[in-house]
Tab-separated table of C-alpha atoms in Angstrom:
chain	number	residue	atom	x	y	z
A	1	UNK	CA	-7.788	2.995	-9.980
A	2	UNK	CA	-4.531	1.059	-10.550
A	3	UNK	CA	-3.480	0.260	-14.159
A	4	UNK	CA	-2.255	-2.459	-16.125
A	5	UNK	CA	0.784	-1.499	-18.210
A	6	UNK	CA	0.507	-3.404	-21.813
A	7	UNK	CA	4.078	-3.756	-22.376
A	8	UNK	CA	6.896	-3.541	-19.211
A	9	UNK	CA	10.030	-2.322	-20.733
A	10	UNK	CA	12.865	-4.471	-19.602
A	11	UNK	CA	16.748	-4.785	-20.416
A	12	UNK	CA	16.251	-6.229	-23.861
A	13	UNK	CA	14.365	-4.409	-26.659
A	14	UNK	CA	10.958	-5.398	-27.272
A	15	UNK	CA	10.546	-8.044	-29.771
A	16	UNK	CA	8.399	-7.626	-32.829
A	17	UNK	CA	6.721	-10.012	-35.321
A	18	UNK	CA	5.424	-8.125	-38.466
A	19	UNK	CA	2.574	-9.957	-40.661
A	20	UNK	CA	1.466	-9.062	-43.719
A	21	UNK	CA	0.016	-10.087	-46.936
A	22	UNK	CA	1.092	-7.403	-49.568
A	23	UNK	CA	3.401	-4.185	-50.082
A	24	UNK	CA	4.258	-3.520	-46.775
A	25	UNK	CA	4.457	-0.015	-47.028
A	26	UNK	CA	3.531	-0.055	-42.957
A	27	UNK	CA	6.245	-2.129	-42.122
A	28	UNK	CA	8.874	-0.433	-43.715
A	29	UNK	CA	7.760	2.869	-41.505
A	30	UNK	CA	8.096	0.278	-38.740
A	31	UNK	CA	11.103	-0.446	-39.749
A	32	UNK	CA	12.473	2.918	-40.182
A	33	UNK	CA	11.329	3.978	-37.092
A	34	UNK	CA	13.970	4.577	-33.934
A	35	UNK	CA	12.693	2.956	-30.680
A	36	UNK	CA	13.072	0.240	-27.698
A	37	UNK	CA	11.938	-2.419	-30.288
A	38	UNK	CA	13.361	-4.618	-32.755
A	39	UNK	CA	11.224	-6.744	-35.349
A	40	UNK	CA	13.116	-10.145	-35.290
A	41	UNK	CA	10.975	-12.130	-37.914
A	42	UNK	CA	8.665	-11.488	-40.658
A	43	UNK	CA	5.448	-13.919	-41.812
A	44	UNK	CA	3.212	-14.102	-44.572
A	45	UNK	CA	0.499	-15.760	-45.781
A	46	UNK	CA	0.942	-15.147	-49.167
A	47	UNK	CA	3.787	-16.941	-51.052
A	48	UNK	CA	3.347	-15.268	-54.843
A	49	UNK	CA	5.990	-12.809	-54.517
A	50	UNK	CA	4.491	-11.080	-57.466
A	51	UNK	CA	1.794	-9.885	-54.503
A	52	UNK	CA	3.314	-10.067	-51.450
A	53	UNK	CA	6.747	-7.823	-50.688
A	54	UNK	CA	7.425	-10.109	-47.132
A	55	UNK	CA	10.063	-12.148	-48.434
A	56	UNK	CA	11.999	-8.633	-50.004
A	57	UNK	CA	11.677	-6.489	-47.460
A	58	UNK	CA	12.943	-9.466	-45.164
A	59	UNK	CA	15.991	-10.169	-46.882
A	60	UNK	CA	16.413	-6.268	-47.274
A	61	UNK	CA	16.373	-5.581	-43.896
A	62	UNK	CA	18.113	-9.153	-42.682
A	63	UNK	CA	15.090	-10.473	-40.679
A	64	UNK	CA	13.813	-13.537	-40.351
A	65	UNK	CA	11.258	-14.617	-43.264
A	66	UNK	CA	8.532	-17.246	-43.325
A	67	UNK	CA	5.737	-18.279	-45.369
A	68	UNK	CA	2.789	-20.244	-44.887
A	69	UNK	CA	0.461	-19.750	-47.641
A	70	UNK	CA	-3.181	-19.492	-46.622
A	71	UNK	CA	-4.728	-20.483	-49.269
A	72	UNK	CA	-3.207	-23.760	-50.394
A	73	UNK	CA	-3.170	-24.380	-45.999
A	74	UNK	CA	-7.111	-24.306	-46.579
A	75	UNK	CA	-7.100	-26.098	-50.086
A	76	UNK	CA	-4.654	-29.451	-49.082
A	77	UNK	CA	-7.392	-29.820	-46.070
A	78	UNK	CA	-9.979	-30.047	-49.195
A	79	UNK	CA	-11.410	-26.474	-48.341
A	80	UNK	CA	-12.009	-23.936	-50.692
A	81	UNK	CA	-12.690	-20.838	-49.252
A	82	UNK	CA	-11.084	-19.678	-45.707
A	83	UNK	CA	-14.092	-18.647	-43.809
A	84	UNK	CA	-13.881	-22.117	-41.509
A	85	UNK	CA	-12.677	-20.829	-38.059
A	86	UNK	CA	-11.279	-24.031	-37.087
A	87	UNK	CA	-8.893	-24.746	-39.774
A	88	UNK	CA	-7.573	-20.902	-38.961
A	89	UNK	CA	-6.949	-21.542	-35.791
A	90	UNK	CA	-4.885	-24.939	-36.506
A	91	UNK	CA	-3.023	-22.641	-38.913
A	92	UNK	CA	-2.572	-19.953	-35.931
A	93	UNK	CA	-1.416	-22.416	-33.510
A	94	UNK	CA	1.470	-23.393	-35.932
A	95	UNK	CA	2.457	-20.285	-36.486
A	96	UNK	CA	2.520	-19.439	-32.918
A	97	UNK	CA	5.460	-21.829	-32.771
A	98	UNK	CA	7.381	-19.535	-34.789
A	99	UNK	CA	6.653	-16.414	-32.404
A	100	UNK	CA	7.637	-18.462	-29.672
A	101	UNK	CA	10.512	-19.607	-31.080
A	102	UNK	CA	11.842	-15.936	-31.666
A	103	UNK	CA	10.662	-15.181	-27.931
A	104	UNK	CA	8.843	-12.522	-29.917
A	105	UNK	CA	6.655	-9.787	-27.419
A	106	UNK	CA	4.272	-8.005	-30.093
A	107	UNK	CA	2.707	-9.025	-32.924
A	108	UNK	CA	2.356	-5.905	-35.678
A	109	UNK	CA	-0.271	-6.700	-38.405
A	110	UNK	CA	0.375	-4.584	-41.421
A	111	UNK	CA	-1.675	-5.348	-44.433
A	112	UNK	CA	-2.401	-8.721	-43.060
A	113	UNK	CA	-5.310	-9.946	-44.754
A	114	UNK	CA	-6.127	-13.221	-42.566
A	115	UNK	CA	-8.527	-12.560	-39.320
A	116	UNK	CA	-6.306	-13.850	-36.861
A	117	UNK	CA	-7.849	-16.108	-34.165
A	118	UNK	CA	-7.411	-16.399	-30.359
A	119	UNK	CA	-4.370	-18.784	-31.165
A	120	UNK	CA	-2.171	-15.419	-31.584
A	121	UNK	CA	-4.223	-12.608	-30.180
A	122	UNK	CA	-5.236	-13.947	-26.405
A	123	UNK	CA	-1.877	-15.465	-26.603
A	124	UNK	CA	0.556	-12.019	-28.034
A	125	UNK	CA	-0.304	-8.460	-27.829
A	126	UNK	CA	-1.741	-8.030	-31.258
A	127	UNK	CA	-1.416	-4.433	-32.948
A	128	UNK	CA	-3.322	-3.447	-36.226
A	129	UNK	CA	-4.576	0.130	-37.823
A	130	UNK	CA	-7.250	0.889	-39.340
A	131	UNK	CA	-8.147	3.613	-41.868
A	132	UNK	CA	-10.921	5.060	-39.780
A	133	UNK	CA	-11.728	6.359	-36.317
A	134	UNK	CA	-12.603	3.619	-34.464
A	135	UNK	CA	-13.986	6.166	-31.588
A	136	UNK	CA	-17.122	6.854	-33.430
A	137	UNK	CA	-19.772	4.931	-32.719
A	138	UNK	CA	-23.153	4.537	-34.307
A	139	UNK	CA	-26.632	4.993	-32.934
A	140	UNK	CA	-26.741	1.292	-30.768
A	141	UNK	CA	-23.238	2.183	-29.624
A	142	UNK	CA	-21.038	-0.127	-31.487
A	143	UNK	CA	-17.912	0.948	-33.473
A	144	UNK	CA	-19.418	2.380	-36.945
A	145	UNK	CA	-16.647	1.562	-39.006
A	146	UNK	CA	-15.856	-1.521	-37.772
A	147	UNK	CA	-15.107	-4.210	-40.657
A	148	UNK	CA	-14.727	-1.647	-43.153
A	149	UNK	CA	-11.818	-1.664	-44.939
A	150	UNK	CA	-9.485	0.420	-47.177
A	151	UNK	CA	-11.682	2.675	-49.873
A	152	UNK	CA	-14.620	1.149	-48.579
A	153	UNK	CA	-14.058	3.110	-45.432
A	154	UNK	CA	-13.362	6.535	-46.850
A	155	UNK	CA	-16.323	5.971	-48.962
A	156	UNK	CA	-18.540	5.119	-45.669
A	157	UNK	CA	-16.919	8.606	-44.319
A	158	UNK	CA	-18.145	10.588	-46.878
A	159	UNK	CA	-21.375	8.932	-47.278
A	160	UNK	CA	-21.602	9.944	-43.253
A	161	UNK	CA	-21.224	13.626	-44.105
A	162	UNK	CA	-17.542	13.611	-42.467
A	163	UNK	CA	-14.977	16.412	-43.084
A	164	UNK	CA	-11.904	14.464	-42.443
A	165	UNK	CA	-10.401	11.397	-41.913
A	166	UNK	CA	-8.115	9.388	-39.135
A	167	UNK	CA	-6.262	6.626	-39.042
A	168	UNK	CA	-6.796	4.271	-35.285
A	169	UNK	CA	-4.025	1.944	-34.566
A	170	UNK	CA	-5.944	-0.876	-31.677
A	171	UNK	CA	-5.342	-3.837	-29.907
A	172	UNK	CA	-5.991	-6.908	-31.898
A	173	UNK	CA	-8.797	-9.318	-30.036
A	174	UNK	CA	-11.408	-11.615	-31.653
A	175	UNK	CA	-13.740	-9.314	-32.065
A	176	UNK	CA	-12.941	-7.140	-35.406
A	177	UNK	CA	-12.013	-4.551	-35.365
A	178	UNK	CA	-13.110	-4.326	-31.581
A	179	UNK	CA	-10.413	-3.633	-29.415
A	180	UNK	CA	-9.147	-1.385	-27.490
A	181	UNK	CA	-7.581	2.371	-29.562
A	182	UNK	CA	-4.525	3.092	-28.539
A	183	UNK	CA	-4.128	6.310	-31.054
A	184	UNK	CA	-5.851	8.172	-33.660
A	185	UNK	CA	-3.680	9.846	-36.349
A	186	UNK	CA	-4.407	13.902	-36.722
A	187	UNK	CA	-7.486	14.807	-38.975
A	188	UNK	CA	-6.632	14.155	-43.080
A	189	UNK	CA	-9.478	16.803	-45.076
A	190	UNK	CA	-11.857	15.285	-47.458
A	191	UNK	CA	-11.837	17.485	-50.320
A	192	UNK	CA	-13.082	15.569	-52.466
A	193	UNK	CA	-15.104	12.221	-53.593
A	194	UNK	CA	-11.538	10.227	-55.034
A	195	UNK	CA	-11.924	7.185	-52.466
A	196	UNK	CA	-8.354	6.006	-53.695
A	197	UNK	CA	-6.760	9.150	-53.728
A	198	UNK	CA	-7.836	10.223	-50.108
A	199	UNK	CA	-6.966	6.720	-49.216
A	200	UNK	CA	-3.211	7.118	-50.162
A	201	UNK	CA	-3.200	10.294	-48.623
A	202	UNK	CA	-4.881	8.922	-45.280
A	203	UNK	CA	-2.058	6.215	-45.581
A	204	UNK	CA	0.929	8.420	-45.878
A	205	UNK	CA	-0.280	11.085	-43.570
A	206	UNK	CA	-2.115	8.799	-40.865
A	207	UNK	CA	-0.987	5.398	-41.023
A	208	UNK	CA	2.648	5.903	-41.269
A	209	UNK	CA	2.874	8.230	-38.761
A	210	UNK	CA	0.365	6.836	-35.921
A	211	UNK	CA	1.521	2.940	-36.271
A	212	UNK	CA	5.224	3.563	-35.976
A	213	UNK	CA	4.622	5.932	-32.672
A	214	UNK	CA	2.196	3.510	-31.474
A	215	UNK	CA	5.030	0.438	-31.767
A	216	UNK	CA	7.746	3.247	-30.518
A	217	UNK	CA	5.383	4.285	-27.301
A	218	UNK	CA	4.050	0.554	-26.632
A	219	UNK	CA	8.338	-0.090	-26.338
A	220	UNK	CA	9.086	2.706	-23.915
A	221	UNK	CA	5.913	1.171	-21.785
A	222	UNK	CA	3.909	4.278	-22.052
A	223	UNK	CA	0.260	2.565	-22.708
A	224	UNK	CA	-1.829	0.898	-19.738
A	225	UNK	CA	-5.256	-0.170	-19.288
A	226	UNK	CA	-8.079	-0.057	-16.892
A	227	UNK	CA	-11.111	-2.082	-17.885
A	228	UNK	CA	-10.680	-2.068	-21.174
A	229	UNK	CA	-9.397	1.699	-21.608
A	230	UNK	CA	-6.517	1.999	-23.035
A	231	UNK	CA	-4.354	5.692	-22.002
A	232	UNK	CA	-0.715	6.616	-22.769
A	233	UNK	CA	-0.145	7.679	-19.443
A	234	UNK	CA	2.816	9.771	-19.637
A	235	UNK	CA	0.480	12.121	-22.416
A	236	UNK	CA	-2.079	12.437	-20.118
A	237	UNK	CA	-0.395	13.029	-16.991
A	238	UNK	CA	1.564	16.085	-19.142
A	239	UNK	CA	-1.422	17.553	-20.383
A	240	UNK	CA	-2.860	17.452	-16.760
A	241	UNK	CA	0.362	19.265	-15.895
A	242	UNK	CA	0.488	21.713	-18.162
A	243	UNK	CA	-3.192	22.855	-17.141
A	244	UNK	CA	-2.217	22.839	-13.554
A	245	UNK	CA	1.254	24.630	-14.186
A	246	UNK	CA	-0.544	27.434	-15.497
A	247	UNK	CA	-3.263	27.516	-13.380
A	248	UNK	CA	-1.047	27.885	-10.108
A	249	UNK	CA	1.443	30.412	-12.447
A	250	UNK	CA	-1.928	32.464	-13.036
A	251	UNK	CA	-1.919	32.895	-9.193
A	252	UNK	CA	-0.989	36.323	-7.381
A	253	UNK	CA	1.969	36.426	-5.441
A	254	UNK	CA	-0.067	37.971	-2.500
A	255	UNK	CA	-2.945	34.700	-3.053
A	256	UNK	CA	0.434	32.369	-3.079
A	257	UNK	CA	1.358	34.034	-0.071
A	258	UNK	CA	-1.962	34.096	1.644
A	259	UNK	CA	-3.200	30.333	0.608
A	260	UNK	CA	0.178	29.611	1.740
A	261	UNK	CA	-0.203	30.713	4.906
A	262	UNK	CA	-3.390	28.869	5.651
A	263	UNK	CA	-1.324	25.573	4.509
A	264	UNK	CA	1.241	25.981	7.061
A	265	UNK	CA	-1.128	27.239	9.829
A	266	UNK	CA	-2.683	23.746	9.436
A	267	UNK	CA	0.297	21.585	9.345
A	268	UNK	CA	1.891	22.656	12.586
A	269	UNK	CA	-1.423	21.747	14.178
A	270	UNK	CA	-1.646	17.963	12.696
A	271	UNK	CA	-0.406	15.748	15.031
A	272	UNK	CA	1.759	13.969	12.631
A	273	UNK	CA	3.914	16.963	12.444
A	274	UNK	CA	3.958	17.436	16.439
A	275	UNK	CA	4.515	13.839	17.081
A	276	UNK	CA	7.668	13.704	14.434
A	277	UNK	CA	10.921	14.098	15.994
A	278	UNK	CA	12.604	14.024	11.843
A	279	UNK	CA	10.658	15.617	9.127
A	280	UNK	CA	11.594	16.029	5.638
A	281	UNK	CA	10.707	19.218	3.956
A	282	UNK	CA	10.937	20.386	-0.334
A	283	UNK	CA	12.057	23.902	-0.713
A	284	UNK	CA	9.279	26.173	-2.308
A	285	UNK	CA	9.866	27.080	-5.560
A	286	UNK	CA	8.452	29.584	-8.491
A	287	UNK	CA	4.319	29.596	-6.613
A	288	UNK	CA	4.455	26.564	-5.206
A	289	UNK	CA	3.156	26.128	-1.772
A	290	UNK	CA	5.565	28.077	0.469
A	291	UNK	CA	7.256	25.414	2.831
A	292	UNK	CA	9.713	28.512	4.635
A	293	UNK	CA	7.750	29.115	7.824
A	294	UNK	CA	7.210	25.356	8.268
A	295	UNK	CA	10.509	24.895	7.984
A	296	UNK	CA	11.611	27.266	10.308
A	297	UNK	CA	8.982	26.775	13.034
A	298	UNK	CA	10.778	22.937	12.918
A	299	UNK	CA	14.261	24.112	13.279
A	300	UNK	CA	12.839	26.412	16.154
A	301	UNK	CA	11.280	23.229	17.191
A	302	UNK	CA	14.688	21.149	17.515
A	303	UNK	CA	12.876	19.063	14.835
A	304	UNK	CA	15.934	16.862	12.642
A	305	UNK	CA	14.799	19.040	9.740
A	306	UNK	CA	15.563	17.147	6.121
A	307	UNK	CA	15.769	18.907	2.769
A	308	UNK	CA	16.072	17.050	-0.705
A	309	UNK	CA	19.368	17.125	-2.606
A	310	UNK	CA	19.158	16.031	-6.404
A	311	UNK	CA	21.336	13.879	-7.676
A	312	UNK	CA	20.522	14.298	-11.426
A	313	UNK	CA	23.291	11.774	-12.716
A	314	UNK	CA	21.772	9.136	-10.747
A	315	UNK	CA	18.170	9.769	-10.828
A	316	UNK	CA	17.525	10.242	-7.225
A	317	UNK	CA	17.260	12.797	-4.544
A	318	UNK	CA	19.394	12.217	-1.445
A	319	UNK	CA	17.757	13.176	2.344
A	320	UNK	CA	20.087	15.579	3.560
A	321	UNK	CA	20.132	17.562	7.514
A	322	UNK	CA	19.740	20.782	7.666
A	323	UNK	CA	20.807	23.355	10.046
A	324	UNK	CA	19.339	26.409	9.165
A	325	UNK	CA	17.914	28.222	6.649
A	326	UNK	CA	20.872	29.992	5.582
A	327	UNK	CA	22.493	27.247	5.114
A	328	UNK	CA	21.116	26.764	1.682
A	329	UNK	CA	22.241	27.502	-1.772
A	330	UNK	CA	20.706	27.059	-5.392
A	331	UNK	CA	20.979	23.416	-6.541
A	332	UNK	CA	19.634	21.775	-9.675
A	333	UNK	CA	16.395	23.792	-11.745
A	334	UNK	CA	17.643	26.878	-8.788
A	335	UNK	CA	15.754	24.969	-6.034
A	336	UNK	CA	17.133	25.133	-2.754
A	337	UNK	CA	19.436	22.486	-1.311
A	338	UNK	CA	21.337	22.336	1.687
A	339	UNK	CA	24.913	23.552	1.092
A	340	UNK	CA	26.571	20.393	3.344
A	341	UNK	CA	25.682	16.975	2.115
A	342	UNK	CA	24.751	15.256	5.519
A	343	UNK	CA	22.565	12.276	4.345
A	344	UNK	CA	19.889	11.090	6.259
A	345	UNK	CA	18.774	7.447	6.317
A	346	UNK	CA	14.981	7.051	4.648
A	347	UNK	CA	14.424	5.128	7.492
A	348	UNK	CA	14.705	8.078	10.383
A	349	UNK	CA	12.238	9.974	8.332
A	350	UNK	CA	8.773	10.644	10.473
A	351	UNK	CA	7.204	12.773	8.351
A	352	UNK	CA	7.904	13.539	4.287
A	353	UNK	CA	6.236	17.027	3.094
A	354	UNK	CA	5.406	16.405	-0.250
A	355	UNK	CA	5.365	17.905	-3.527
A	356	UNK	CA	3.223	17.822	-6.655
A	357	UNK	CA	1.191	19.788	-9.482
A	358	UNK	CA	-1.858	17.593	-8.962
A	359	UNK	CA	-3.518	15.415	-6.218
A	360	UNK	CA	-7.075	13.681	-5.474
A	361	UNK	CA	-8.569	12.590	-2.187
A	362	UNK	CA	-7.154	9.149	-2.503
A	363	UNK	CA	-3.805	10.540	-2.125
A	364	UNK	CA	-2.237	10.501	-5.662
A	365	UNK	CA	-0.186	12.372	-6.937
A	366	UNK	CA	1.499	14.090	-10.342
A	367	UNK	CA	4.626	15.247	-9.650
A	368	UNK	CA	6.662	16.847	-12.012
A	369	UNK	CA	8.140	13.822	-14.087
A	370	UNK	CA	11.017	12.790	-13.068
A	371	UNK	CA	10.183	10.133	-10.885
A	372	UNK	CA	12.624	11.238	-8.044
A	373	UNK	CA	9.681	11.041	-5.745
A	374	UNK	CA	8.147	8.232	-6.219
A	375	UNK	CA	11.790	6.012	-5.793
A	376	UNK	CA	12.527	7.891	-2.580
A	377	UNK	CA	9.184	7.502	-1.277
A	378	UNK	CA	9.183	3.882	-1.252
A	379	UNK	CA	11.762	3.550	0.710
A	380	UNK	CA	9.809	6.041	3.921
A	381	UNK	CA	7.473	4.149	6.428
A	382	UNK	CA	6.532	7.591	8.031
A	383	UNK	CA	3.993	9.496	6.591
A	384	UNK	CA	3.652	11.253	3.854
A	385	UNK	CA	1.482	14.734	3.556
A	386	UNK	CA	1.213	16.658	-0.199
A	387	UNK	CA	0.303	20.601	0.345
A	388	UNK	CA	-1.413	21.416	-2.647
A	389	UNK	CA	-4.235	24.739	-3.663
A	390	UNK	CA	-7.226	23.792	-3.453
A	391	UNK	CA	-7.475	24.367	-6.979
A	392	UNK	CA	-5.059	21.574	-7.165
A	393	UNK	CA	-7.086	18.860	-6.186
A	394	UNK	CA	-8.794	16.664	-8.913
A	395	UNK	CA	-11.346	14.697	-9.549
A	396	UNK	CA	-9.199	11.248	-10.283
A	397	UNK	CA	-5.633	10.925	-10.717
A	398	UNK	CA	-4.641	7.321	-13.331
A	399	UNK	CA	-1.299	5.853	-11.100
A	400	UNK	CA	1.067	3.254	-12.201
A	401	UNK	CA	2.612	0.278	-9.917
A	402	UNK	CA	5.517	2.570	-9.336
A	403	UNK	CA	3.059	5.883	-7.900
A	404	UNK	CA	3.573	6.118	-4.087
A	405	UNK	CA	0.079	7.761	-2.555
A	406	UNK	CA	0.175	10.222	0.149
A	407	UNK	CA	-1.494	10.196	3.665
A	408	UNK	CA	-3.143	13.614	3.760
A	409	UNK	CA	-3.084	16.217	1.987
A	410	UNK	CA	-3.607	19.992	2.927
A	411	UNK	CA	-4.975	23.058	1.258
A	412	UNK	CA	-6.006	26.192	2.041
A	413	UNK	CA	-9.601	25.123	3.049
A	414	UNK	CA	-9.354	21.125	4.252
A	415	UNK	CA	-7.135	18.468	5.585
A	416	UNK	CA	-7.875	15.636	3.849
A	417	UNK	CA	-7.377	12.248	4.460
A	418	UNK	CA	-6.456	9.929	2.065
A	419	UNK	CA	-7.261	6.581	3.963
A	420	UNK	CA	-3.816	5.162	2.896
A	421	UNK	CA	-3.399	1.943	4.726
A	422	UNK	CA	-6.432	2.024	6.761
């Protein structure tokens, strides 16, 4: 299960176009917000000023303004309602020119009152909220408040028997109100039957929180999608290790040292490990698998034996010899590192022992977040084997372009293999 990243963070902050059609009470949280994004132009569809805030908060703020004014659009084209698709998207398409003219990344609807066509949406990642949680679906399995908007929806809520209310920020498509959620702003209590009253508080307390950290996350290139499921990845990865961080800390130091045992007695049996004339090696730390007696049974062996150094200032870890075990000291986070820095080229490496909190049987990983890993391990053509509990395999592990699988992986009870590059 590879994913799709929406938005791939690059050297230049991610451009924003902010639409709207009234006080703009969204954008300004936008715009107050401190992230990997700028907003670089501003468009309404409203030009009474009396109505609409664009033009203000434009100048306020020094962005680029434009109007096109929906309504007299429709009206010189001898319409008088705007419900005709195909005069919207004629007004879409021009006003695509301006988002291409700004180079612009992300479109941020925030009280914009048009339904925008394909003519933006299939052509710019689209974001909108909503004052409800679009999770909830109804009996036939479609979004229940879909098309519901502003009082209407809290009143829909209540009429539902619901204790609280959320705010959904979701990719704009065609369909309203029918794309994918990104987030869902914390529960705000219904406590009583004011529809405008919650509404304001649902705004301050949902919609100005969620929408900004939505824009702010979508920048740093934390959301990606798999067939339609949308997942901040970096969330889910740290909730997965948090649970397995405490699971292995739960563990006894005579289990560690047991489970442990069975690990190692089944790596210096795989062939990869006999057949490798280098092998690099992590140095066990707090109860994670113990890598010692592998380690020494290599040295013993006349193996090249490698142990990570990290180089924190440069985001890396650097292959280093090793000559024996007490030829280690405490490095960074007090794991061990070899005390001479004899780099190895990635290239000599036969065999890469690998770390991680989490794996599944298709060989990916979690590691623990820095990414160190992952950058070194691209540049290895040996194998690569994780040694994990058993309790620290998983059902399915979500990996990004930059994940690097393993070849095996060995617990306490199984090899298994991975089928990496069969």
């Amino acid at each position: 299960m590879t994913l799709k990243q929406l938005y791939k963070p690059g050297n230049d902050k991610m451009k924003v176009a902010a639409f709207m059609s009234g006080a703009g009470s969204n954008l300004r949280r936008i715009l107050e917000a401190q992230g990997n994004f700028e907003v670089v132009m501003i468009f309404s569809d409203t030009a009474d000023e009396s109505k609409c805030n664009a033009k203000k908060i434009a100048e306020e703020f020094g962005i680029s303004y434009y109007c096109s004014d929906i309504r007299e659009y429709y009206g010189s084209r001898g319409y008088g309602d705007r419900k005709d698709m195909n005069i919207r998207r004629e007004y879409d398409k021009e006003t695509a020119k301006l988002l291409e003219k700004h180079k612009v990344d992300v479109v941020v609807l925030c009280g914009y009152m048009s339904v925008v066509s394909g003519k933006i949406c299939d052509r710019y990642m689209t974001l909108n909220v909503h004052p409800a949680d679009l999770r909830i679906l109804d009996s036939d399995g479609r979004r229940l408040y879909a098309g519901c908007m502003g009082a209407g929806c809290v009143r829909k809520v209540i009429e539902n028997k619901g204790t609280g209310m959320r705010s959904s920020t979701h990719i704009v498509t065609t369909e309203l109100d029918g794309g994918p959620v990104l987030m869902v702003s914390d529960a705000v209590v219904i406590d009583s039957n004011d529809e405008h009253a919650l509404l304001d508080r649902l705004k301050e307390q949902g919609d100005w929180k969620v929408y900004p950290e939505t824009v702010k996350r979508l920048a740093e290139g934390r959301f990606w999608s798999d067939d339609g499921v949308v997942i901040d990845i970096v969330e889910e990865k740290l909730l997965l290790r948090n649970k397995l961080r405490e699971l292995r800390e739960r563990m006894s130091d005579e289990d560690v040292k047991s489970k442990s045992g069975e690990i190692t007695k089944r790596l210096l049996q795989l062939r990869e490990y006999a057949t490798a004339k280098t092998v690099m090696f992590y140095m066990s730390t707090n109860k994670e698998v113990r890598t010692e007696a592998a380690v020494r049974d290599a040295l013993a062996a006349q193996k090249k034996v490698v142990v990570p150094i990290s180089d924190l200032d440069n985001e890396r870890i650097l292959p280093s010899k090793l000559e024996s075990l007490d030829a280690l000291r405490p490095g960074a986070y007090g794991i061990l590192e070899p005390i001479l820095r004899e780099e190895v080229k990635a290239g000599e490496i036969g065999l890469v022992i690998v770390p991680g909190l989490a794996f599944d049987e298709e060989g990916n990983r979690i590691g623990y977040g820095m990414g160190f890993y992952d950058k070194f391990l691209k540049r290895v053509s040996g194998k690569k084997i994780g040694l994990a509990y058993e309790m620290q395999i998983v059902d399915k592990i979500r990996t990004a372009e930059k994940d690097v699988c393993v070849d095996k992986i060995i617990t306490e009870e199984r090899v298994i293999d991975c089928g990496v590059g069969k």
